[in-house]
Coordinates of N, CA and C in Angstrom, one line a residue:
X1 N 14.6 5.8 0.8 CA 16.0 5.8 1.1 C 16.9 6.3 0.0
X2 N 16.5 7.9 -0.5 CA 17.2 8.1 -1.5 C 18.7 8.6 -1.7
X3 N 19.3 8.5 0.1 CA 20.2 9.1 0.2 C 21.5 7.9 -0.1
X4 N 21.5 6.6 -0.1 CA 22.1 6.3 -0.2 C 23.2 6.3 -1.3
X5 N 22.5 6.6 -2.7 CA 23.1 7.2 -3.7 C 24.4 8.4 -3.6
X6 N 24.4 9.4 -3.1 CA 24.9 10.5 -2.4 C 25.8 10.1 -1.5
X7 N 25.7 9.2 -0.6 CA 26.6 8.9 0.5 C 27.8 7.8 -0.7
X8 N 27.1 6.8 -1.9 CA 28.0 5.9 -2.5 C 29.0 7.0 -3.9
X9 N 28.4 8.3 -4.4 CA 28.7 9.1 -5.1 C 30.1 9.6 -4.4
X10 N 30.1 9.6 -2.8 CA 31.7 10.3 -2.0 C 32.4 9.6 -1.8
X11 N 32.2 8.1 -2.7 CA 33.5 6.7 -2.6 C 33.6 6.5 -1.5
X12 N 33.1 6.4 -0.2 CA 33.7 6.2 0.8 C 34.7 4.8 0.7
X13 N 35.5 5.1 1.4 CA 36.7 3.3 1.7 C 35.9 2.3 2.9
X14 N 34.7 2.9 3.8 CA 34.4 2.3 4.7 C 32.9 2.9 4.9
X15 N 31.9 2.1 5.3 CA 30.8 3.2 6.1 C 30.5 2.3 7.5
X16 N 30.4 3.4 8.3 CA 30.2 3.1 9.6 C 29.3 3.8 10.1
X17 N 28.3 2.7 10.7 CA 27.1 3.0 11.1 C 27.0 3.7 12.3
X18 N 26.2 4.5 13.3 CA 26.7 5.4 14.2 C 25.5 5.2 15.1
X19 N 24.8 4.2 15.0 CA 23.2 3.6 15.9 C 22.2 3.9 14.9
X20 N 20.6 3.3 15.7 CA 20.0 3.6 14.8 C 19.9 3.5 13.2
X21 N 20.7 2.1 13.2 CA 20.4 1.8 11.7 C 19.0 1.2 11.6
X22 N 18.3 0.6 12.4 CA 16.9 0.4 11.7 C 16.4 1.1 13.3
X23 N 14.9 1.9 13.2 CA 14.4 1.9 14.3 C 13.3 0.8 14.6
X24 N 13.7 -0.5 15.4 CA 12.5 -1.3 15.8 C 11.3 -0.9 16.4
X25 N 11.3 -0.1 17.5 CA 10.2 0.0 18.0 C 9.5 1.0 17.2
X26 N 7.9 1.1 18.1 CA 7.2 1.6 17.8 C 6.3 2.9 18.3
X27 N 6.0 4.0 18.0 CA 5.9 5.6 18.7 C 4.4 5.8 19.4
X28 N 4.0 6.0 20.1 CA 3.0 6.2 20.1 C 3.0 7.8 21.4
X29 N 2.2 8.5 21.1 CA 1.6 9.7 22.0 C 1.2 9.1 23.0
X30 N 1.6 9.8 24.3 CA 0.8 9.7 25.7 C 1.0 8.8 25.8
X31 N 0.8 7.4 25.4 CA 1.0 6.2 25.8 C 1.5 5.3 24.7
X32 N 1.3 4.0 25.4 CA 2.0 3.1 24.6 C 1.2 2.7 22.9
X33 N 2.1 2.4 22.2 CA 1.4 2.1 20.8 C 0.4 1.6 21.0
X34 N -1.5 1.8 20.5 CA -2.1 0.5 20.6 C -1.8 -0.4 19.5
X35 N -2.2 -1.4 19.7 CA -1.7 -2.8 18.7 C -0.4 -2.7 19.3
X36 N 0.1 -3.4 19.9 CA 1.5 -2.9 20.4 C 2.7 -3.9 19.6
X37 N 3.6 -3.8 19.1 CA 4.7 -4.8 17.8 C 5.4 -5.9 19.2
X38 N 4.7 -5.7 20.3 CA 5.3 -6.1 21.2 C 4.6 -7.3 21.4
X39 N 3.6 -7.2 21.3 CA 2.2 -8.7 21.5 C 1.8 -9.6 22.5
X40 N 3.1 -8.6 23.3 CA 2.0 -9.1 25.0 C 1.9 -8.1 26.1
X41 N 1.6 -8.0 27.0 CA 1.2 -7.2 28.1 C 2.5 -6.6 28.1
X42 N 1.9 -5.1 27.9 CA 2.6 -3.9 28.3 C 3.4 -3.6 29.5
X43 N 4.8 -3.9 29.5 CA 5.0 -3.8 30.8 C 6.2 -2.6 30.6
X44 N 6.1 -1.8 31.6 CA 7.4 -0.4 31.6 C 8.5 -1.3 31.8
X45 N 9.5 -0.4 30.6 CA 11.3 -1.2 31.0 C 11.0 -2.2 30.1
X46 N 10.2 -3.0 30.0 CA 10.0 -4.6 29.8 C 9.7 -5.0 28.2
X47 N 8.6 -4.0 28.1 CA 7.8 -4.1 26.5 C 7.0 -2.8 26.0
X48 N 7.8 -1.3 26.8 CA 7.7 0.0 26.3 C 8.5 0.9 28.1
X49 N 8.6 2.1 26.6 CA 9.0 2.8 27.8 C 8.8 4.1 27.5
X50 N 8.3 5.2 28.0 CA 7.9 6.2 27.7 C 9.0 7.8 28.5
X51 N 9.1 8.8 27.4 CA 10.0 9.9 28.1 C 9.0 10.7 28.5
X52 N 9.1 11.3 30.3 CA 8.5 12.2 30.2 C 7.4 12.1 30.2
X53 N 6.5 10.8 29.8 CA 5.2 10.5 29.8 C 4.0 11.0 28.5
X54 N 5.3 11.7 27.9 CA 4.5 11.7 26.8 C 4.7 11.3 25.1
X55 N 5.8 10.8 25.0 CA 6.4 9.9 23.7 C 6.8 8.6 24.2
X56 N 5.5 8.1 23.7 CA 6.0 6.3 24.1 C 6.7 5.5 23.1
X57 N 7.3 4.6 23.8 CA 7.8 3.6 22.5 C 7.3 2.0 23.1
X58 N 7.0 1.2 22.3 CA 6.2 0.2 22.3 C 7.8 -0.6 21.7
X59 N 8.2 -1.3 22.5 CA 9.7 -2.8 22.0 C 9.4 -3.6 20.6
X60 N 10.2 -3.9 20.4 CA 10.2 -4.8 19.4 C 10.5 -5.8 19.5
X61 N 9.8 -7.2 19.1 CA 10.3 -8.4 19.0 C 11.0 -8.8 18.0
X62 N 11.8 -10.3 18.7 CA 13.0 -10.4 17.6 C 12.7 -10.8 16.2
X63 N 11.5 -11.1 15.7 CA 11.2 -11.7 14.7 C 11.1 -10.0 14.1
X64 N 10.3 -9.1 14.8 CA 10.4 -7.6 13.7 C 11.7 -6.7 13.4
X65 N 13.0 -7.5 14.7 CA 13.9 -6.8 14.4 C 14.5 -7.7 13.3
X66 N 14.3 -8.8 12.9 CA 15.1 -9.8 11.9 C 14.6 -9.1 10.8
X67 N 12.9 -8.9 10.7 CA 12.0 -8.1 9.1 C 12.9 -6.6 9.1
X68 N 12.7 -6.1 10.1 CA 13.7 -4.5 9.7 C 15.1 -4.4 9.6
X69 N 15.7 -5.4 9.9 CA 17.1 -5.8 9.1 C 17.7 -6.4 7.7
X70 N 15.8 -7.2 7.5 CA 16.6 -7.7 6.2 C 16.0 -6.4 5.1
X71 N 15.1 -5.8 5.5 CA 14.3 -4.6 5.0 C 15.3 -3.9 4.4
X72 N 16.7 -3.0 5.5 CA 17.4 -2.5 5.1 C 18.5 -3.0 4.2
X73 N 18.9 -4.1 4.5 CA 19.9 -4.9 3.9 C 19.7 -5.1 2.6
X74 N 18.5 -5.5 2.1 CA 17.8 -5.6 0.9 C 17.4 -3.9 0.2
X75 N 17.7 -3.2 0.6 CA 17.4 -1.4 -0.2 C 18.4 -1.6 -1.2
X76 N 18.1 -1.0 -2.5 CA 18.8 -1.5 -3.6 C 20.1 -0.5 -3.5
X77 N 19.6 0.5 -2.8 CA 21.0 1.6 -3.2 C 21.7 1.5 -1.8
X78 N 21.6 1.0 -1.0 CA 22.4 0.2 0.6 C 23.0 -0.7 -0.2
X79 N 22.7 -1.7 -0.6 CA 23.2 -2.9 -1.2 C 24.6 -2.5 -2.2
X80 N 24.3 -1.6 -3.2 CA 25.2 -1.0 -3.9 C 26.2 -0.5 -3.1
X81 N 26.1 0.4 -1.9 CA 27.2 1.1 -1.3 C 28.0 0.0 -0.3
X82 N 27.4 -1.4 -0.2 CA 27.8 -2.0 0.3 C 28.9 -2.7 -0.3
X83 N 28.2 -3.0 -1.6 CA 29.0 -3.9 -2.4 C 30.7 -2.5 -3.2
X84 N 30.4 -1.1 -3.1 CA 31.4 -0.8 -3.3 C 32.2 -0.1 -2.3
X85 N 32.3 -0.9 -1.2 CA 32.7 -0.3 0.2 C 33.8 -1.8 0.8
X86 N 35.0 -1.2 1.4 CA 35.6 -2.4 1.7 C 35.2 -2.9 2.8
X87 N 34.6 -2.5 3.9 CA 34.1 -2.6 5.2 C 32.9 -2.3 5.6
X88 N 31.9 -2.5 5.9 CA 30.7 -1.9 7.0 C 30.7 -2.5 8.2
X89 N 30.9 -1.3 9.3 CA 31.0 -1.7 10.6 C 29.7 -0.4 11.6
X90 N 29.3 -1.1 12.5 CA 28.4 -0.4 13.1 C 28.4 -0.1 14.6
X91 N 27.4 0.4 15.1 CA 27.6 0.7 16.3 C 26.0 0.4 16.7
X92 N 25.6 -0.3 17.7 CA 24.1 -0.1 17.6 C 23.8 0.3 19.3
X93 N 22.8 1.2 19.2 CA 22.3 1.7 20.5 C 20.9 1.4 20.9
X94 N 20.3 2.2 21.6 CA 19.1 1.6 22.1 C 17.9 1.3 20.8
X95 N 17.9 2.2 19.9 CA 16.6 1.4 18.9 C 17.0 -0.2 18.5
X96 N 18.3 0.0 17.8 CA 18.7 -1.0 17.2 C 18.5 -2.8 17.7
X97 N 18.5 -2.3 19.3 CA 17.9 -3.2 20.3 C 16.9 -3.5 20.1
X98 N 15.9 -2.1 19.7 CA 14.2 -2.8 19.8 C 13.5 -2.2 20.7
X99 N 14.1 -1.3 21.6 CA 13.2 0.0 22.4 C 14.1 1.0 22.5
X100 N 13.5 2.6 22.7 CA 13.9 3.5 23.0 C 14.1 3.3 24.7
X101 N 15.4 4.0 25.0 CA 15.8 4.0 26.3 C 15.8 2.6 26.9
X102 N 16.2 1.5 26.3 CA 16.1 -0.3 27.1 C 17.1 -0.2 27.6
X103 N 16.8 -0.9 28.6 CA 17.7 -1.2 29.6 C 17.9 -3.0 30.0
X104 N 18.3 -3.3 31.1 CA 18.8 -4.4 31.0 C 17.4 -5.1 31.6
X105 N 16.3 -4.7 32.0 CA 14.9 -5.2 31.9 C 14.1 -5.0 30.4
X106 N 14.5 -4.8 29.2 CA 13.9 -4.8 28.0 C 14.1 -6.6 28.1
X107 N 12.8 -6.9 28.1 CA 12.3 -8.1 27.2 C 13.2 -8.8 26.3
X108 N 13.7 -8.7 25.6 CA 14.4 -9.4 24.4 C 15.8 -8.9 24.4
X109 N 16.3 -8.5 25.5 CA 17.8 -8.0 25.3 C 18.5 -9.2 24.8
X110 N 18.6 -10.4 25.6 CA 19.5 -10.9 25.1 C 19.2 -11.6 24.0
X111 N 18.2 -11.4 22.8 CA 17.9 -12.4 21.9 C 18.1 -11.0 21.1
X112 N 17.9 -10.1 21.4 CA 18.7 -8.6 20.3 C 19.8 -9.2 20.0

C-alpha cells in the first residue's frame, strides 16, 4: 500500500472513498473459490456469484469483512493520511459488502 504516501504528499482537506475500499470476497476461475471464505454450502446470489460463468467470487463472512477492515485501518501510511485529513467519508459498493454483484439475496447483507 505504497500509494498512500503520494495521495497524503497532495494535503488533501478530505479523502473520500469511492467503493471498494477493502475487496472481501474471494476470485476464483470457472467456478467458485475452493476452500470457499464463505464456509458453507455454495449457493448462487447467496454465498458466490459468478459473471458470465467464468470469474467467480466466493462472499465473505462478517467476521472476514471485520479482519479486512481492521487490516486497512491499521496500514501505517492510511493511518497517517487519516490522521492529517479533516474528514474521511466513503461510499461502499458491492465488494465492500462481501460479494461481487450481491444483491438483496447475498447471505450477510444485513450484518454487512
Amino acid at each position: 500500500q505504497g500509494y498512500w504516501n503520494t495521495i497524503r504528499g497532495r494535503a488533501p482537506d478530505i479523502w473520500l472513498w469511492g467503493g471498494d475500499i477493502i475487496y472481501g470476497d474471494a476470485l476464483g476461475l470457472l467456478r467458485p473459490p475452493q476452500g470457499s471464505i464463505a464456509g458453507e454450502d455454495l449457493v448462487e446470489g447467496s454465498t458466490y456469484s459468478c459473471l458470465s460463468k467464468l470469474i467467480c467470487f466466493a462472499a465473505a463472512t462478517p467476521a472476514h469483512l471485520r479482519a479486512e477492515y481492521a487490516r486497512q485501518s491499521s496500514a501505517p501510511g492510511y493511518q497517517a493520511l487519516v490522521s492529517s485529513t479533516s474528514k474521511v467519508l466513503g461510499i461502499w459498493d458491492d465488494h465492500d459488502m462481501g460479494l461481487n454483484d450481491g444483491d438483496a439475496r447475498y447471505r450477510w447483507r444485513n450484518e454487512s
